[in-house]
Each structure stands twice: as structure tokens, then as C-alpha cells.
Coordinates of C-alpha atoms and ligand atoms in Angstrom, one line a residue:
X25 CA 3.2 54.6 -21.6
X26 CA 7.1 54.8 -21.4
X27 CA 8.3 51.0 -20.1
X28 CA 10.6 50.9 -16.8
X29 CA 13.5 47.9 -16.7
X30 CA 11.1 46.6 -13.8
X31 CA 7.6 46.7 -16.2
X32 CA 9.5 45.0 -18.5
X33 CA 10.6 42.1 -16.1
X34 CA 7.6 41.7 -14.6
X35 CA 6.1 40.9 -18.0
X36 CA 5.3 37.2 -17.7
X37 CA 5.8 36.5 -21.2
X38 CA 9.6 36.9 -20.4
X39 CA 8.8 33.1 -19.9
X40 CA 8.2 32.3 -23.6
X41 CA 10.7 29.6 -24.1
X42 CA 9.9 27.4 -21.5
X43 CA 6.3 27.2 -21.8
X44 CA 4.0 24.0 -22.1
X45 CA 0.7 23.9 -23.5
X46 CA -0.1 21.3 -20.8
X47 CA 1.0 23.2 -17.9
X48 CA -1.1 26.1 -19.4
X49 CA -4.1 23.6 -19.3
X50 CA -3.6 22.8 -15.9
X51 CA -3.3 26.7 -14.9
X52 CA -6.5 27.7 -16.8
X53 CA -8.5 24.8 -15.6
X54 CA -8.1 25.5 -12.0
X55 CA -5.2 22.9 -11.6
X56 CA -7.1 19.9 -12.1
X57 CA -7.1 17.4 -14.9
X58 CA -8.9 13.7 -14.9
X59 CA -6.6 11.2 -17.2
X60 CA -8.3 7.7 -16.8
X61 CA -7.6 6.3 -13.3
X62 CA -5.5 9.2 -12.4
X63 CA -6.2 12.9 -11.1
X64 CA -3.6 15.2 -11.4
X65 CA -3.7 18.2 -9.6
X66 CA -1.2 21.4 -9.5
X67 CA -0.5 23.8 -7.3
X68 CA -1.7 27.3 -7.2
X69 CA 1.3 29.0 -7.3
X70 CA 4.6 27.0 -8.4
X71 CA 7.4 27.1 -10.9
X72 CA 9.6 30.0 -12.5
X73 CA 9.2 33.2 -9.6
X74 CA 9.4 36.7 -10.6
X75 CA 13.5 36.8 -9.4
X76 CA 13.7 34.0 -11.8
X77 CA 12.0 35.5 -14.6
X78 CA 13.8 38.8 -14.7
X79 CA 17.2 37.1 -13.8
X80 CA 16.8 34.9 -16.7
X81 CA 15.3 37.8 -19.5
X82 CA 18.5 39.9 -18.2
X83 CA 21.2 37.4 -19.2
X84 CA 19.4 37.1 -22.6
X85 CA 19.0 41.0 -22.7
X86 CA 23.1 41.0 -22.2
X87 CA 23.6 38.3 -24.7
X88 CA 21.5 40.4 -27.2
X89 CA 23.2 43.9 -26.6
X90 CA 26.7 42.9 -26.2
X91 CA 27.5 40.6 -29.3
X92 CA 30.9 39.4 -30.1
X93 CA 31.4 40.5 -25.9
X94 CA 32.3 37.4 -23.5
X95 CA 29.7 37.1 -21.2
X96 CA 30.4 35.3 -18.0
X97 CA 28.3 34.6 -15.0
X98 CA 30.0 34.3 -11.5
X99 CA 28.2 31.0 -11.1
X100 CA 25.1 29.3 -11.9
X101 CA 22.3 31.7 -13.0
X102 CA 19.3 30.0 -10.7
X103 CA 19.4 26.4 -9.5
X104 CA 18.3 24.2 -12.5
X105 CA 20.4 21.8 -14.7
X106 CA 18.7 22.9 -17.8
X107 CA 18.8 26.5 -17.4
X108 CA 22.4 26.6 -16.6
X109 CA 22.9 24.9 -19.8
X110 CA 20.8 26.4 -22.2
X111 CA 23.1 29.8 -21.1
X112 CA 25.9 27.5 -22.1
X113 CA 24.9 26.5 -25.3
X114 CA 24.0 30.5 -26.0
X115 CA 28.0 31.4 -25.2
X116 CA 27.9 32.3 -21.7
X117 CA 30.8 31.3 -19.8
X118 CA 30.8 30.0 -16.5
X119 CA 33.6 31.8 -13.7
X120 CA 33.0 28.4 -11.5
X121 CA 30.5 25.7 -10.2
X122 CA 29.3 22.6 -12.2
X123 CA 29.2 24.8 -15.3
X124 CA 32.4 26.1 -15.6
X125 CA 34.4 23.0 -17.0
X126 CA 36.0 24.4 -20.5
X127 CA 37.0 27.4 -19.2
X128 CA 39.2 26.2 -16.1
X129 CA 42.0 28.0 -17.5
X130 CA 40.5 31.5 -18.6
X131 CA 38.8 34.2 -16.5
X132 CA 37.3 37.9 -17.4
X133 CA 39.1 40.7 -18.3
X134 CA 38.2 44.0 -18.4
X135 CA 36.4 43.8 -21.9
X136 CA 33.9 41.3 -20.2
X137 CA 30.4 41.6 -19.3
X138 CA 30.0 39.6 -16.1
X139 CA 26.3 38.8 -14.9
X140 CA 25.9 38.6 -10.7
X141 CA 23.3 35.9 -10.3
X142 CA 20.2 36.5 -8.2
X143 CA 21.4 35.0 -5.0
X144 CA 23.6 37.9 -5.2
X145 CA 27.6 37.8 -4.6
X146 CA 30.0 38.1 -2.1
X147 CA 31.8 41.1 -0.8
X148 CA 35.3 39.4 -2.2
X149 CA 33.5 38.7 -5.8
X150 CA 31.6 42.4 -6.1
X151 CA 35.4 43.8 -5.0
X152 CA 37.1 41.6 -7.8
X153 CA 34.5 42.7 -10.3
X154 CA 35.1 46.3 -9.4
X155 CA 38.6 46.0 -9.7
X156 CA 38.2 44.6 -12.9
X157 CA 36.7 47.1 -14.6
X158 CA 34.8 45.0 -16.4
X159 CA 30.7 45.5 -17.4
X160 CA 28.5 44.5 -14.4
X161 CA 25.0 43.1 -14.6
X162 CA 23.3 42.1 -11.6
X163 CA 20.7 40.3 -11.7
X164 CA 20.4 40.0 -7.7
X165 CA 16.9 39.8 -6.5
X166 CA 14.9 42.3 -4.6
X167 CA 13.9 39.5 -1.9
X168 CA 17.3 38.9 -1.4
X169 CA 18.4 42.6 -0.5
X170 CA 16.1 42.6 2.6
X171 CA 18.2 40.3 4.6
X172 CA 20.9 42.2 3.8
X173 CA 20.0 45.4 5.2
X174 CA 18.5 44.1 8.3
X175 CA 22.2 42.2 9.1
X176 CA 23.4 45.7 8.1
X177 CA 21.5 47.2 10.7
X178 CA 22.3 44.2 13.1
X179 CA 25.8 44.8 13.0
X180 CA 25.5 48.5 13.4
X181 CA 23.5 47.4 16.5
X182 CA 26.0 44.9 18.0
X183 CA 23.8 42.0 17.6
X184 CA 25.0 38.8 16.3
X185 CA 23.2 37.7 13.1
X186 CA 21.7 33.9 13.2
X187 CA 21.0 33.2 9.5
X188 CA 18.4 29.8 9.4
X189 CA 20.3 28.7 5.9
X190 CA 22.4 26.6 4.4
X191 CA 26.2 27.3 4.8
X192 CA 26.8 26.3 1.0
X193 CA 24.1 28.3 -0.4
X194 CA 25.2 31.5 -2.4
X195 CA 23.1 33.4 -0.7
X196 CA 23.7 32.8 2.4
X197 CA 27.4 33.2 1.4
X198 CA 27.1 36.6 0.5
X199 CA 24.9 37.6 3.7
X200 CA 27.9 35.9 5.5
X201 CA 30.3 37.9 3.7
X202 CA 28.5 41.3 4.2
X203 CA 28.1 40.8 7.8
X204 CA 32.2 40.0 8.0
X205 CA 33.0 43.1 5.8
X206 CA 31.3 45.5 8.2
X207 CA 33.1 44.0 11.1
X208 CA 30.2 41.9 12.9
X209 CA 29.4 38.1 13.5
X210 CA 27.0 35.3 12.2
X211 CA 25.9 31.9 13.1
X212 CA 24.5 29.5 10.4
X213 CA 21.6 27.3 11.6
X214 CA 20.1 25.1 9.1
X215 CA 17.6 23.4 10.8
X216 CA 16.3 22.7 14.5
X217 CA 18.6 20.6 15.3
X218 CA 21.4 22.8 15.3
X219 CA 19.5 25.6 16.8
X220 CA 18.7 23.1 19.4
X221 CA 22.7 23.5 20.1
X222 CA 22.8 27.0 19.6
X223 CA 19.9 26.8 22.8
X224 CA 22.4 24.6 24.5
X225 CA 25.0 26.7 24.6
X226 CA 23.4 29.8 25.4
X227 CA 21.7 28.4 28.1
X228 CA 25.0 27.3 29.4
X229 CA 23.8 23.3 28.8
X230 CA 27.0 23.1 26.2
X231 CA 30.4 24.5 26.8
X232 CA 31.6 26.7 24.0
X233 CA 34.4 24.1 22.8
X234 CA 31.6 21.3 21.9
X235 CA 29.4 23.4 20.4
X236 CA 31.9 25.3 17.7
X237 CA 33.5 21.6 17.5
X238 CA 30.0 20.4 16.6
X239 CA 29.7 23.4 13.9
X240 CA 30.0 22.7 9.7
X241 CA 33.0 24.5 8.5
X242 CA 32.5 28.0 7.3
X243 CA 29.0 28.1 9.7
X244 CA 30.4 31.1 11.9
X245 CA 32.8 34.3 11.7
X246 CA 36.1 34.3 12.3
X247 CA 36.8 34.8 15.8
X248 CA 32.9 34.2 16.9
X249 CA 32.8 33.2 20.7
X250 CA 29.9 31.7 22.1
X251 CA 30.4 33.2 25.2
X252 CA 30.7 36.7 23.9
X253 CA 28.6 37.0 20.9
X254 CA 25.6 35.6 21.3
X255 CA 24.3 37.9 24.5
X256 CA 22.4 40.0 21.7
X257 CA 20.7 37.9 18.8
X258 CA 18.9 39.1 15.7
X259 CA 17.6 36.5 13.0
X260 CA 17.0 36.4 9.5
X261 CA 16.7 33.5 7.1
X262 CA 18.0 33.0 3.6
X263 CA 14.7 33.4 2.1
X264 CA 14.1 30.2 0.2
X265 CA 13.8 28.0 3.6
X266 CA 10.6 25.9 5.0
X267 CA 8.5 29.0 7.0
X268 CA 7.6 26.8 9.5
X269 CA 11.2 25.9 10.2
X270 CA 12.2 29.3 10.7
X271 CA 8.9 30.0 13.0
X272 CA 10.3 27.1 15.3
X273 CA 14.0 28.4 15.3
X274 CA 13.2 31.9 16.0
X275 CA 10.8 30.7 19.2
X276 CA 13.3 28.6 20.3
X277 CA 16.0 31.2 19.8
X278 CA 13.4 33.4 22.0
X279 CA 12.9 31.1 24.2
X280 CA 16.6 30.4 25.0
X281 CA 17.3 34.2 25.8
X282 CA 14.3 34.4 28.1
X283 CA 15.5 31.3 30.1
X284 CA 18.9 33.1 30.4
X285 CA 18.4 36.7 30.8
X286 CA 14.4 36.4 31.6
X287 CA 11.4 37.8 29.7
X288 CA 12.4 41.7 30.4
X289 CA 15.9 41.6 29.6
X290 CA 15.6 39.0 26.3
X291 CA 13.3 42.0 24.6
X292 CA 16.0 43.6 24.3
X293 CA 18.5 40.8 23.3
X294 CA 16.4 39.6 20.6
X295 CA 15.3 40.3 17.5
X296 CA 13.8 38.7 14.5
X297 CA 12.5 39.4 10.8
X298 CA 11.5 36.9 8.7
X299 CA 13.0 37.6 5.6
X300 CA 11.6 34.2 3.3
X301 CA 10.1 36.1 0.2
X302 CA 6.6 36.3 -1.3
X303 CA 7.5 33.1 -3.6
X304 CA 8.7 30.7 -1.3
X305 CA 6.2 31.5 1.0
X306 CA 3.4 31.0 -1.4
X307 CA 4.8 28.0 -2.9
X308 CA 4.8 26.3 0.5
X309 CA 1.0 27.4 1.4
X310 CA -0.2 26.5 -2.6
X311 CA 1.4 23.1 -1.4
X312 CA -0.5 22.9 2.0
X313 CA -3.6 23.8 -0.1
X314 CA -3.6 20.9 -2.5
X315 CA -2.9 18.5 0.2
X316 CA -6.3 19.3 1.3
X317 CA -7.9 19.6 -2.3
X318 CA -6.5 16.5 -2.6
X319 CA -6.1 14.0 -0.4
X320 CA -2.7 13.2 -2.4
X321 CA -1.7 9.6 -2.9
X322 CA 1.8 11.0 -3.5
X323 CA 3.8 14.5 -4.4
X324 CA 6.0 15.0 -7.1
X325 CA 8.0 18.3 -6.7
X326 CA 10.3 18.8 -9.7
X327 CA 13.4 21.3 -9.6
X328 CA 17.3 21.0 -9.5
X329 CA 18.3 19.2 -6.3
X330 CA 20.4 22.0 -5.1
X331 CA 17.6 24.1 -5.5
X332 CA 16.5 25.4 -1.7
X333 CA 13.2 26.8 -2.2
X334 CA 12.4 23.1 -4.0
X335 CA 13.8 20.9 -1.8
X336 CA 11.8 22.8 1.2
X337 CA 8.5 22.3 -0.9
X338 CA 9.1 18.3 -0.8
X339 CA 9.1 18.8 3.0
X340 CA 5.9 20.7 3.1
X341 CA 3.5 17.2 3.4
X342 CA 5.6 16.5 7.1
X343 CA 5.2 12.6 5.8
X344 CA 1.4 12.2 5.3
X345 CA 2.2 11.2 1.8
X346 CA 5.2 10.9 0.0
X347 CA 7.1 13.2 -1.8
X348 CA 9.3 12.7 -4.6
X349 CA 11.6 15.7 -5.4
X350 CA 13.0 14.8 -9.1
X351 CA 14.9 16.7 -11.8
X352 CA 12.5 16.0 -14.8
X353 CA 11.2 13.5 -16.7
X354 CA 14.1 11.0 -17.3
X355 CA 13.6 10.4 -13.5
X356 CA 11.1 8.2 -14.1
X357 CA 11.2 4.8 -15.7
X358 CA 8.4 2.3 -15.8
X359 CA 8.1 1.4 -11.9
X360 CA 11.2 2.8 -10.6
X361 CA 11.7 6.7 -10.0
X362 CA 14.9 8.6 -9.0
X363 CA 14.5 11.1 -6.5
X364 CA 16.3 13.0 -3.5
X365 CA 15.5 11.8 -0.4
X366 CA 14.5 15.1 1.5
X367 CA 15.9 12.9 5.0
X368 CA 19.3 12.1 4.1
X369 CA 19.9 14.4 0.5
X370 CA 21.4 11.4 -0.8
X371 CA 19.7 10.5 -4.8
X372 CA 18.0 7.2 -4.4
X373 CA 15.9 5.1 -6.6
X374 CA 12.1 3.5 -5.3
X375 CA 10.9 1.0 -7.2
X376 CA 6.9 0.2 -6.5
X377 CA 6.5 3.8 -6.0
X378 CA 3.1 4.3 -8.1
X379 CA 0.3 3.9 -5.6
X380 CA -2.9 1.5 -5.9
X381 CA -5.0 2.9 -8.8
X382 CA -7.5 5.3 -8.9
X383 CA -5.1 7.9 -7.1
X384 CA -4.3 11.2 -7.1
X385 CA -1.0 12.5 -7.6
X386 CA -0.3 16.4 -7.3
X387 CA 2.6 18.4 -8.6
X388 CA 4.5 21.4 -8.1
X389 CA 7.6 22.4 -9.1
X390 CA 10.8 25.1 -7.7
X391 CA 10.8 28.7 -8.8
X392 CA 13.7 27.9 -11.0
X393 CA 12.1 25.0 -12.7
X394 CA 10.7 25.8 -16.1
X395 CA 7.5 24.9 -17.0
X396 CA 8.3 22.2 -19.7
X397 CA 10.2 20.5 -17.4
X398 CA 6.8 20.2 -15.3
X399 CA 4.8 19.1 -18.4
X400 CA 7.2 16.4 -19.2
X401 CA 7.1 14.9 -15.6
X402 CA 3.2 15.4 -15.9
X403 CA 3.2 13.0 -18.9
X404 CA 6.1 11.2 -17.4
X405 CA 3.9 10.1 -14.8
X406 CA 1.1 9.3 -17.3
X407 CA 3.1 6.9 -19.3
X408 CA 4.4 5.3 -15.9
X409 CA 0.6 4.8 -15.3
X410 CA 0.1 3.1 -18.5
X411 CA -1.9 6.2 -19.7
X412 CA -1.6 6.7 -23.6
X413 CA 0.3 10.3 -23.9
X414 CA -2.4 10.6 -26.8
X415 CA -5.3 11.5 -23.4
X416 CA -3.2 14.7 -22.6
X417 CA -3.0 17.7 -24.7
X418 CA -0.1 19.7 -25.9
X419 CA 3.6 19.1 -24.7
Ligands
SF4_519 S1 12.9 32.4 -4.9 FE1 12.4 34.4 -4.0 S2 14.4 35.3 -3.5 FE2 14.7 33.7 -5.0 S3 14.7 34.7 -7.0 FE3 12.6 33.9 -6.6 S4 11.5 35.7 -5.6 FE4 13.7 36.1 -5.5

């Protein structure tokens, strides 16, 4: 049978060099494991996501058919630490972000092979690449094209896009970027409280001054008026975000038009698509799951803290235990852990934070963590418990 580009990167063993045997027990034996005085329990779905898979297997597929070739990447490949500098230590240079130190001073040229990540890029970047002449991979995900044709067709329609995202994201960067290049406008809500503002001012409770005053910079287009744009709405949301965030915002978007225009008229004002992929989604209900498997004494969600998709899975719980969203391993030490807080995204360390034993602790981890990462927060845990590592298997 002849092998497509996409059999190939669908082939889970693309994930051979992060694997752990324990994570593979965990997997095969239904996501449960009894250590002692602690259950550990995993998720059905977490960890690397097909996107993440095949972006990752295509940077090595460049590094392995261009030698002696500079490869750069625009910016980070996916949102993990380790990832990022693995790539690094392999030769891949970094155009900017946290990566990019040693090469301040230098930039692509046309001989270059220059991998888009798979949050995609931004009109301005895919234009500079262009220009370039230099090799293009792009490594964009499938989940993240959908978006981008529904603003397309937004714009052609004359409705205002309202992206539930996060103005800094890449992703939501290049939807921002696409919607500007064809001439149309966008809104950036990240959670409800902002759409709670966007209700205000198109119900007319908020002039149009305080709410773009009240608005992060870079969160709308340029020239964007309240008063103007936002008669005809059309949602999407960058697609690693908390579903039942986005549920809330699009009702209350709804809801907003009806109250102005009433229930006839807002049908055809409004529009919505929800555009969080396959992944995310089932990352967040494998989450919901366990909690009920469980109950869980606490959550430990691993992945890079400006990782979207894992940061939205330590919010899943809503507070009935907590969750501790941590990098890896190293995060842990004896009785004190170092986590994000998922209420003010500042890092903060807990001490105390193991509960009374027995308890049950479950696990999941972002669809850019690698699974060794996972397995070494596992047995992180373990040793925090005062659990010999010798009662697990593997590493
Ligand atoms: S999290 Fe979703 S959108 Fe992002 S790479 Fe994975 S599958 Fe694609």
C-alpha cells in the first residue's frame, strides 16, 4: 500500500522518543494503578495530540532531508519547554520567542528551510517567508485551518469576528491577522468577563469609550467601532479554550443581540461555530470522566504554562478538588510543589499540598506534553508520598 504524508503522521509511533514504560502501563491497564496508600489514575485521552505528533515528526523529517541547511522555526514548535529545546540541541534555530537567544543577530536567508509552527503564522510572517524565497514547511494544523475559513467567510459576509482566545496566543494572532488582511474586524474575548463588556456595550449599558479603554492592547482591529461593527456578530474560538467557556460566551453573545434587535432580527445578526478541535475537546471530557472514576483528592495536569489547551484542563474540576498545573517533575519537592495558579497565572509554590493518606490523585497532561514528562511527575508524586520508586515499573 503506497504511504500518504498524512498515513505517515498519523502513525503513533512518530512518538518514539518521548515514550515511558510507565505511562504505557497506565494506558494498557485502563488508567489505573494501586502504589501502597495511593491510587493513581489517568485520563482517557491526554498528552501529545495528533497536530503535535505530526508537527513534531515534520521538523525531524526537515532536519533529516536538509543536512548542512539552517533550519529555523518562526517561533516555538508547540508549547513545551523541553520540546523547544530538544529542537535546539538538534540545530534548529529559533526566528524569536524564549528560544531564540544566540541568534539575536542572524535571520534566514534564502538558502534556509523555515518550519511554520502548528498554530500557524501570520499574514506579515507567511508574506516575509514568501519574499524570502526561502524553503517553507508548515507544519500548521488541520484544526486550526477551520477557524480560519469560517472568519474568511465572516468577513465576506460583513460580520464582525468575536474570537473567545487569548490576544497573545499565536494562533489567535494569525486569525487576527487574516481577518485584517481581507479588510474585516475582530474582537478578542478571553473569558466571560470580557464578553460580559462586550454585552454591555452592545446593549448600550457601556459607552463605546469605556469599553475600548477597558480593552488589552492588540484585542481589536484597527479602526473597530463599537457602535458600528458589532450590529452583525459571528464567533469562533481559538480551538484549545475550555468548551464550556465558549458555550457561555456564545449564549451570552446571543443573548445580547436578542435583547437589542429581538429574537427575529438577532438570527440574522448572529452567528456561531465552535471551532475547539477533537483534542481539546476530548481532553477536557477524559478529565470530567476521571473526576467521577475517581473521586480525586487532587489533579495534577502537567504541560508548559503557556500552553492553552493545558492550562484550560486545570480548570476543568470548577474547584471541587484542586488542581496543580506543573511543568514536570522538578516541580515537586518533598512537601512543597510549584505550580500555576489557573486564578491569577502567576507561578506559586504550596506547601502541605499532599492530601491525608489513602487518596487518589489523577493525572493528565497537555497535547504538547510528552509522555516522559508525565511518567516522571507520576513517580514524582510517588517519592513525595514516601513511596519507594522500586513499586512502579519502567521510567
Ligand atoms: S491541540 Fe488541537 S489544534 Fe492544537 S495541534 Fe493538537 S489537534 Fe491541532
Amino acid at each position: 500500500m503506497t504511504e500518504t504524508p498524512v498515513d505517515r503522521y498519523e502513525d503513533p509511533h512518530q512518538r518514539y522518543s518521548y515514550r515511558s514504560t510507565l505511562i504505557e502501563q497506565l494506558r494498557s491497564g485502563g488508567g489505573e494503578l494501586n502504589v501502597g496508600h495511593v491510587r493513581v489514575l489517568t485520563a482517557r485521552t491526554f498528552g501529545f495530540c495528533w497536530g503535535v505528533d505530526r508537527a513534531v515528526a515534520m521538523v525531524r523529517d526537515a532536519l533529516e532531508e536538509h543536512p548542512g541547511r539552517a533550519i529555523w522555526l518562526l517561533d516555538q514548535i508547540i508549547h513545551n519547554p523541553q520540546v523547544n529545546a530538544d529542537f535546539k540541541e538538534m540545530g534548529v534555530r529559533f526566528l524569536r520567542g524564549p528560544f531564540s537567544e544566540s541568534e539575536k543577530n542572524e535571520s534566514p536567508d534564502e538558502e534556509s528551510v523555515v518550519v511554520i509552527p502548528a498554530f500557524s503564522a501570520t499574514v506579515e510572517d507567511i508574506n516575509m517567508l514568501n519574499e524570502l524565497g526561502c524553503t517553507v514547511i508548515d507544519t500548521t494544523c488541520p484544526w486550526v485551518i477551520r477557524p480560519h475559513r469560517r472568519t474568511l467567510k465572516y468577513v465576506e459576509d460583513q460580520f464582525t469576528t468575536v474570537i473567545h482566545g487569548l490576544v497573545q496566543h499565536e494562533e489567535t494572532r494569525a486569525s487576527c491577522s487574516l481577518i485584517a488582511s481581507q479588510g474585516g474586524h475582530y474582537l478578542v474575548v478571553a473569558d466571560q468577563l470580557e464578553a460580559q463588556r462586550l454585552c454591555d456595550v452592545i446593549s448600550g449599558g457601556m459607552s463605546r469609550t469605556e469599553f475600548l479603554s477597558g480593552l488589552p492592547q492588540n484585542a481589536y482591529s484597527d479602526g473597530f467601532d463599537p457602535d458600528q461593527h458589532l450590529e452583525r456578530v459571528g464567533t469562533i474560538n481559538q480551538t484549545t479554550m475550555l468548551a464550556s467557556e465558549t458555550r457561555e460566551i456564545e449564549a451570552m453573545v446571543r443573548d445580547a443581540l436578542q435583547g437589542r434587535y429581538g429574537a427575529d432580527e438577532a438570527q440574522e445578526r448572529f452567528r456561531e461555530l465552535n471551532t475547539i478541535c477533537r483534542a481539546t475537546q476530548e481532553n477536557q471530557d477524559s478529565v470530567a470522566e476521571m473526576a467521577e472514576r475517581g473521586p480525586l483528592d487532587l489533579l495534577v495536569v502537567v504541560g508548559g504554562y503557556d500552553s492553552s489547551n493545558t492550562k484550560n484542563l486545570t480548570r476543568v474540576g470548577g474547584g471541587q478538588f484542586p488542581s496543580y498545573h506543573v511543568l514536570g517533575p522538578d516541580a515537586i519537592e518533598g512537601g512543597t510543589i510549584r505550580h500555576r495558579s489557573p486564578e491569577t497565572g502567576e507561578i506559586v509554590l504550596t506547601e502541605g499540598w499532599l492530601p491525608a493518606r489513602p487518596f487518589t490523585v489523577g493525572f493528565t497532561a497537555g497535547a504538547s506534553t510528552p509522555d516522559t514528562l508525565l511518567g516522571d511527575t507520576v513517580r514524582a508524586v510517588l517519592d513525595a508520598a514516601d513511596l519507594p520508586m522500586g513499586t512502579v515499573v519502567g521510567s
